[in-house]
XYZ file of C-alpha atoms in Angstrom:
467
model
C 10.444 -8.204 17.325
C 8.025 -9.882 19.669
C 9.391 -10.368 23.272
C 12.808 -8.723 22.446
C 13.234 -7.809 26.195
C 11.483 -10.841 27.439
C 8.203 -9.018 27.743
C 5.207 -8.716 25.436
C 6.006 -4.877 24.556
C 4.982 -4.904 20.842
C 5.925 -1.135 20.977
C 6.641 -0.279 17.474
C 7.468 3.368 16.952
C 5.584 5.008 14.045
C 3.283 2.423 12.277
C 1.034 3.932 9.630
C -2.418 2.488 10.349
C -2.075 1.875 14.093
C -4.058 4.822 15.491
C -6.623 3.931 17.974
C -9.757 5.592 19.209
C -9.640 7.114 22.620
C -11.752 4.482 24.310
C -9.567 1.556 23.458
C -7.075 2.213 26.012
C -7.228 4.671 29.085
C -4.639 7.253 28.625
C -2.025 7.458 31.283
C -1.231 11.082 30.609
C -3.289 14.021 29.574
C -4.612 13.627 26.002
C -4.253 16.789 23.881
C -4.784 17.524 20.117
C -2.029 19.431 18.480
C -3.287 21.880 15.770
C 0.101 21.558 13.898
C -0.324 17.697 13.753
C -3.951 18.117 12.639
C -3.063 20.662 9.803
C -0.251 18.360 8.526
C -2.623 15.237 8.582
C -5.167 17.210 6.463
C -2.456 18.140 3.974
C -1.055 14.451 4.012
C -4.512 13.146 3.261
C -4.976 15.410 0.188
C -1.549 14.277 -0.962
C -2.464 10.660 -0.868
C -5.888 11.427 -2.711
C -3.534 13.104 -5.292
C -1.582 10.015 -5.696
C -4.735 8.022 -6.740
C -6.642 10.702 -8.604
C -5.026 11.716 -10.858
C -1.601 10.290 -10.147
C -2.179 6.590 -10.396
C -4.843 7.108 -13.136
C -2.355 9.035 -15.359
C 0.621 6.687 -14.609
C -1.500 3.628 -15.476
C -3.270 5.470 -18.311
C -0.175 6.540 -20.172
C 1.018 2.967 -20.413
C -1.872 1.498 -22.118
C -2.965 1.994 -25.807
C -5.015 4.948 -26.657
C -8.158 2.984 -27.088
C -8.053 1.980 -23.504
C -7.063 5.230 -21.756
C -10.477 6.295 -20.669
C -11.218 2.766 -19.135
C -8.113 3.146 -16.944
C -9.086 6.588 -15.762
C -12.800 5.433 -15.118
C -11.649 2.336 -13.222
C -9.304 4.163 -10.846
C -11.631 7.039 -10.378
C -14.709 4.794 -9.579
C -12.612 2.451 -7.362
C -11.662 5.317 -5.356
C -15.242 6.400 -4.964
C -16.392 2.876 -4.191
C -13.949 2.228 -1.637
C -14.380 5.527 0.149
C -18.134 4.543 0.694
C -17.262 1.147 1.856
C -14.470 2.484 4.175
C -17.027 4.785 5.939
C -19.906 2.329 6.220
C -17.927 -0.761 7.665
C -14.373 -0.710 6.559
C -12.860 1.573 9.159
C -14.623 -0.252 11.880
C -13.450 -3.693 10.780
C -9.856 -2.409 10.300
C -9.454 -0.245 13.384
C -11.631 -1.364 16.321
C -10.784 -4.065 18.713
C -12.064 -7.613 17.669
C -9.786 -10.582 17.248
C -6.224 -10.844 15.801
C -7.663 -10.891 12.200
C -10.821 -8.766 12.106
C -12.111 -5.741 14.102
C -15.587 -5.360 14.924
C -18.603 -3.185 13.836
C -18.723 -1.068 16.832
C -17.929 2.018 14.593
C -20.008 0.868 11.453
C -21.330 4.071 9.582
C -18.833 5.917 11.726
C -20.999 5.477 14.724
C -19.992 7.523 17.727
C -17.272 9.480 16.020
C -17.723 13.293 16.559
C -15.572 16.397 15.930
C -14.443 15.806 19.554
C -13.247 12.186 19.009
C -9.612 11.625 19.146
C -7.201 9.032 17.601
C -3.830 8.478 18.927
C -0.484 9.114 17.334
C 2.900 7.684 18.395
C 3.648 9.942 21.309
C 2.010 9.439 24.780
C -0.802 11.846 25.139
C -0.677 13.309 21.629
C -3.863 12.851 19.501
C -5.381 14.084 16.259
C -9.151 14.398 15.470
C -10.465 10.961 14.700
C -12.298 12.136 11.549
C -9.030 13.140 9.952
C -7.603 9.646 10.788
C -10.591 8.102 9.145
C -10.103 10.262 6.011
C -6.290 9.559 5.897
C -6.810 5.738 6.158
C -9.655 6.007 3.608
C -7.098 7.004 0.958
C -4.864 3.980 1.696
C -7.832 1.689 1.298
C -8.666 3.220 -1.852
C -5.274 3.186 -3.633
C -4.689 -0.486 -2.877
C -7.391 -2.070 -5.109
C -6.790 0.485 -7.712
C -3.058 -0.699 -7.905
C -4.429 -4.254 -8.915
C -5.935 -3.300 -12.093
C -2.532 -2.544 -13.777
C -1.975 -6.279 -13.864
C -4.873 -7.180 -16.177
C -5.411 -3.657 -17.942
C -7.039 -3.665 -21.323
C -8.946 -6.869 -21.080
C -11.409 -6.947 -18.120
C -15.116 -5.950 -17.931
C -15.707 -2.734 -15.792
C -18.613 -4.491 -13.808
C -16.335 -7.493 -13.004
C -13.568 -4.990 -11.793
C -16.140 -3.409 -9.423
C -17.453 -6.740 -7.967
C -13.926 -7.959 -7.414
C -13.098 -4.621 -5.671
C -16.166 -5.138 -3.152
C -15.060 -8.772 -2.318
C -11.328 -8.117 -2.130
C -11.601 -5.003 -0.112
C -13.885 -6.621 2.411
C -11.938 -10.022 2.903
C -8.474 -8.978 1.996
C -7.499 -5.474 2.490
C -9.450 -4.989 5.878
C -8.010 -8.044 7.648
C -4.583 -7.203 6.466
C -4.757 -3.722 7.767
C -6.104 -4.928 11.073
C -3.461 -7.631 11.350
C -0.471 -5.318 10.857
C -1.693 -1.948 12.081
C -4.228 -2.298 14.857
C -2.929 -1.960 18.554
C -3.982 -0.184 21.712
C -1.670 2.727 21.369
C 1.265 4.077 23.316
C -0.747 5.372 26.298
C -1.565 1.638 27.065
C 2.001 0.849 27.629
C 2.475 2.013 31.226
C 4.372 -1.000 32.500
C 5.322 -4.539 31.534
C 2.078 -6.099 32.591
C -0.112 -3.411 30.907
C 2.066 -3.929 27.753
C 1.252 -7.594 27.777
C -2.437 -7.007 28.208
C -2.444 -4.348 25.460
C -0.316 -6.630 23.082
C -2.790 -9.338 23.326
C -5.510 -7.157 21.801
C -3.396 -6.306 18.732
C -3.502 -7.628 15.236
C -1.861 -10.950 14.305
C 1.116 -9.471 12.494
C 1.512 -6.815 15.037
C 1.865 -9.314 17.740
C 4.500 -10.994 15.710
C 6.550 -7.897 15.612
C 6.263 -7.137 11.805
C 7.258 -3.574 11.021
C 5.278 -1.889 8.251
C 5.453 1.969 8.568
C 3.089 2.861 5.729
C 1.975 -0.248 3.821
C 4.653 -2.510 2.329
C 2.468 -5.557 3.175
C -0.918 -4.069 3.613
C -0.869 -2.069 0.300
C 1.891 -3.251 -2.147
C 2.562 -6.920 -1.440
C -1.211 -7.329 -0.959
C -2.006 -5.628 -4.271
C 0.790 -7.023 -6.108
C -0.102 -10.610 -5.320
C -3.759 -10.090 -6.315
C -2.622 -8.700 -9.593
C -0.552 -11.636 -10.225
C -3.404 -13.842 -9.528
C -5.618 -11.877 -11.705
C -3.435 -11.827 -14.732
C -2.875 -15.547 -14.561
C -6.523 -16.282 -14.323
C -7.647 -13.835 -16.931
C -4.986 -14.743 -19.520
C -2.777 -12.628 -21.751
C -3.967 -9.859 -24.033
C -4.593 -10.612 -27.618
C -1.444 -10.310 -29.530
C 0.764 -10.360 -26.336
C 4.222 -11.496 -27.371
C 3.393 -11.340 -30.965
C 2.214 -7.798 -31.618
C 3.983 -4.584 -30.614
C 1.937 -3.297 -27.613
C 3.520 0.135 -26.641
C 2.416 2.867 -24.183
C 0.379 5.484 -25.947
C 1.628 8.463 -23.946
C 4.890 8.283 -22.054
C 4.238 12.038 -21.349
C 1.079 11.156 -19.344
C 3.036 8.356 -17.635
C 5.729 10.819 -16.410
C 3.090 13.266 -15.134
C 1.518 10.342 -13.277
C 4.730 9.165 -11.747
C 5.584 12.670 -10.691
C 2.315 13.162 -8.964
C 2.753 9.714 -7.281
C 6.143 10.862 -5.982
C 4.806 13.979 -4.613
C 1.946 12.407 -3.061
C 3.950 9.600 -1.503
C 5.348 12.333 0.851
C 1.893 12.294 2.318
C 1.628 8.574 2.194
C 4.897 7.992 4.016
C 5.474 11.141 6.244
C 1.748 11.491 6.962
C 1.798 7.968 8.358
C 3.853 9.293 11.384
C 0.655 11.013 12.350
C 2.632 13.987 13.846
C 4.585 16.903 12.511
C 7.880 16.355 14.052
C 11.584 15.171 13.469
C 10.511 11.595 12.565
C 8.223 12.907 9.918
C 11.262 14.909 8.513
C 13.483 11.679 8.428
C 10.555 9.932 6.733
C 10.333 12.695 4.093
C 14.069 12.491 3.430
C 14.016 8.838 3.164
C 11.152 8.775 0.637
C 12.875 11.421 -1.556
C 16.357 9.470 -1.574
C 15.067 5.970 -2.072
C 13.103 7.009 -5.163
C 15.842 8.955 -6.672
C 18.386 6.065 -6.107
C 15.932 3.474 -7.574
C 15.475 5.774 -10.624
C 19.046 5.699 -11.397
C 19.465 1.885 -10.573
C 16.690 0.893 -13.038
C 18.095 3.376 -15.521
C 21.489 2.054 -15.276
C 20.420 -1.442 -15.473
C 18.295 -0.846 -18.496
C 21.013 1.148 -20.114
C 23.580 -1.733 -19.550
C 21.149 -4.349 -20.835
C 19.293 -2.616 -23.593
C 21.733 0.083 -24.674
C 19.502 2.980 -24.050
C 17.777 4.427 -21.047
C 14.018 5.071 -21.215
C 11.611 7.522 -19.677
C 9.335 4.639 -18.886
C 12.195 2.792 -17.194
C 12.935 5.891 -15.018
C 9.457 6.381 -13.920
C 9.007 2.764 -13.079
C 12.333 2.835 -11.224
C 10.984 5.763 -9.058
C 7.867 4.072 -8.278
C 9.723 0.875 -7.304
C 11.864 2.864 -4.854
C 8.874 4.519 -3.307
C 7.305 1.024 -2.819
C 10.451 -0.338 -1.281
C 10.983 2.559 1.311
C 7.266 2.461 2.309
C 7.694 -0.160 5.071
C 11.042 1.029 6.262
C 10.801 4.825 5.954
C 10.301 5.354 9.610
C 13.194 3.126 10.739
C 15.721 3.665 8.096
C 18.515 6.285 8.005
C 19.039 8.203 4.864
C 21.982 6.016 3.588
C 19.845 2.927 4.178
C 17.095 4.422 2.144
C 19.545 4.988 -0.796
C 20.885 1.493 -0.475
C 17.260 -0.008 -0.526
C 16.552 2.159 -3.693
C 19.473 0.985 -5.387
C 18.731 -2.620 -4.837
C 14.972 -2.545 -5.667
C 15.547 -0.429 -8.833
C 17.798 -3.171 -10.456
C 15.868 -6.096 -8.972
C 12.373 -4.766 -10.248
C 13.940 -4.034 -13.599
C 14.862 -7.794 -13.713
C 11.435 -8.743 -12.503
C 9.454 -6.903 -15.209
C 11.884 -8.031 -18.121
C 13.435 -11.373 -17.498
C 11.261 -12.866 -14.793
C 7.952 -11.886 -16.559
C 9.085 -13.308 -19.931
C 10.631 -16.349 -18.486
C 7.402 -17.205 -16.456
C 5.201 -16.002 -19.601
C 2.543 -14.074 -17.794
C 0.981 -10.775 -18.970
C 1.226 -8.384 -16.005
C 0.157 -5.543 -18.336
C 1.550 -2.533 -16.256
C 3.804 -4.415 -13.957
C 1.678 -4.337 -10.829
C 3.276 -7.514 -9.479
C 6.737 -6.689 -10.935
C 6.925 -3.288 -9.119
C 4.536 -3.442 -6.241
C 4.674 -7.155 -5.405
C 8.396 -7.721 -5.894
C 9.342 -4.155 -4.731
C 7.095 -4.653 -1.519
C 8.734 -7.929 -0.607
C 12.267 -6.343 -0.962
C 11.133 -3.313 1.232
C 9.490 -5.414 3.836
C 12.299 -7.944 4.224
C 14.925 -5.017 3.848
C 13.292 -3.185 6.636
C 15.045 -5.495 9.097
C 18.363 -4.497 7.854
C 17.958 -0.794 7.420
C 16.256 -0.375 10.748
C 19.359 -1.481 12.640
C 21.098 1.135 14.700
C 24.526 -0.251 13.585
C 23.501 0.669 9.911
C 22.179 4.104 10.693
C 18.510 3.002 11.489
C 16.328 4.157 14.319
C 15.981 0.832 16.140
C 12.566 0.110 17.742
C 11.088 2.134 20.483
C 9.882 0.602 23.826
C 6.878 2.515 25.258
C 7.403 1.093 28.608
C 10.817 2.388 29.216
C 10.448 5.321 26.710
C 13.744 4.408 25.115
C 14.982 2.496 22.161
C 15.134 -1.198 22.675
C 18.596 -2.434 23.421
C 20.484 -5.177 21.482
C 18.534 -4.913 18.055
C 18.874 -8.133 16.247
C 18.608 -8.138 12.552
C 17.856 -11.842 12.358
C 15.075 -11.675 14.941
C 13.537 -8.870 13.001
C 14.008 -10.580 9.764
C 11.931 -13.429 10.996
C 9.154 -11.146 12.034
C 9.282 -9.509 8.613
C 9.141 -12.845 6.911
C 5.872 -13.559 8.887
C 4.311 -10.302 7.416
C 5.452 -11.141 3.837
C 4.301 -14.731 4.105
C 0.892 -13.958 5.395
C 0.459 -11.073 2.910
C 1.351 -13.552 0.006
C -0.970 -16.419 1.160
C -3.934 -14.234 2.303
C -3.994 -12.189 -0.722
C -3.418 -15.119 -3.005
C -6.341 -17.064 -1.634
C -8.771 -14.313 -1.339
C -7.948 -12.853 -4.695
C -8.468 -16.243 -6.361
C -11.928 -16.695 -4.733
C -12.890 -13.097 -5.488
C -11.912 -13.280 -9.149
C -13.644 -16.800 -9.436
C -16.960 -15.113 -7.883
C -16.677 -12.276 -10.260
C -16.135 -14.645 -13.376
C -19.073 -16.905 -12.573
C -21.424 -13.931 -11.710
C -20.470 -11.707 -14.628
C -17.535 -13.045 -16.600
C -14.099 -11.455 -16.269
C -12.933 -10.963 -19.702
C -14.468 -8.933 -22.495
C -14.947 -10.543 -25.883
C -12.287 -10.746 -28.452
C -14.204 -8.136 -30.595
C -14.572 -5.768 -27.671
C -10.818 -6.128 -26.766
C -9.672 -5.348 -30.314
C -11.797 -2.319 -30.540
C -10.876 -1.081 -27.146
C -12.602 -0.540 -23.704
C -13.365 3.009 -24.051
C -15.941 2.932 -26.669
C -17.284 -0.612 -25.953
C -17.505 -0.241 -22.157
C -18.059 3.463 -21.597
C -19.376 4.799 -24.889
C -16.655 7.564 -25.203
C -12.925 8.071 -25.872
C -10.077 9.764 -24.154
C -9.092 11.714 -27.244
C -11.026 13.336 -30.107
C -8.343 13.922 -32.976
């Protein structure tokens, strides 16, 4: 994507995290706050919070055994709260202020200088939303990402170790990834070729490489999926895994959670447009269709292989489709979204059945198999479905205020590969270090007796159910 027209434009139309404070670039046009955009962003923020609590908590909780249901609810709920405080005190500043290509600075630590009159840019020149709602919207993204990780090693990890890991991983993995992918100077800085080159030089590393990620394929899903894989490999398998029948205790709860995730995901993806306009409507449709297609693809693959379609398979397929469309949703056409959903549904079914068993790792709730694998498919697939020849939108040039000509799938695929590769390596290394620190400091895994009894009573002194 970088230098497609021979200039450092880096002008990507509609990237989730790339809002910017008013002072980062002097607006070339009159800055205005639209009440409709603001109202939509408030709604979108609530929808993303709904994805985490209760959506993800119930989706994951339904898949564990009854003796561990409350522990999953507790982990998701507290991770949400913990990351919210870290985001406000230092996270937002590190992710979304100018620093270097990998980290921002601390100029807005403790939300210093942000007032009700502060504005954050959208993806139209001169169009802004209140910075406070942008802070809150991105807070929910930072909260769901570490919560996704726990699905990989559910039912066997100390609550204290989960919290320590979250603090380290959030600080040194999530924040730099968000900065690398989503920080830029904003559309108003792109007044001419020279200004675009100057503005591009201040952007995050992967933004400069031209990697497209509308709402978090790399920052959220690959990032969390790889961390989950590292975790489950380091912690080891659950007692009885592969020898005893370990079944979800409530597919009903799982379906309720998946449905809340699907509904909340409209805020996750369409809210990432930051404006209530036609592109947000396209993102909404793409999100709906990709999840539906992946549901059918996973169900069909499972039906063909196992002879019966399962509810758990259908919900997993829906989430895989949502994961895959996340990076592509602002550039794909509706038919591209359906195609991406069909591919990811089938491939993720393979990854959580054949691949997991062949590699013999215990990814308890398939955090890697769905979010890691699905995120990689979506990030790479973005290069294909974004092509105008295949119904995509192409990429916007803010200097000429037109779509860039001569879109190249191969060129964009190389940029997407940068995003995928960096996400895998960065998350892999930081996750290993974070898990190791937590293990040395607190011990990662509960005792065998604790694991057999269940984490609800042993870790929290209460149970999810009283029958």
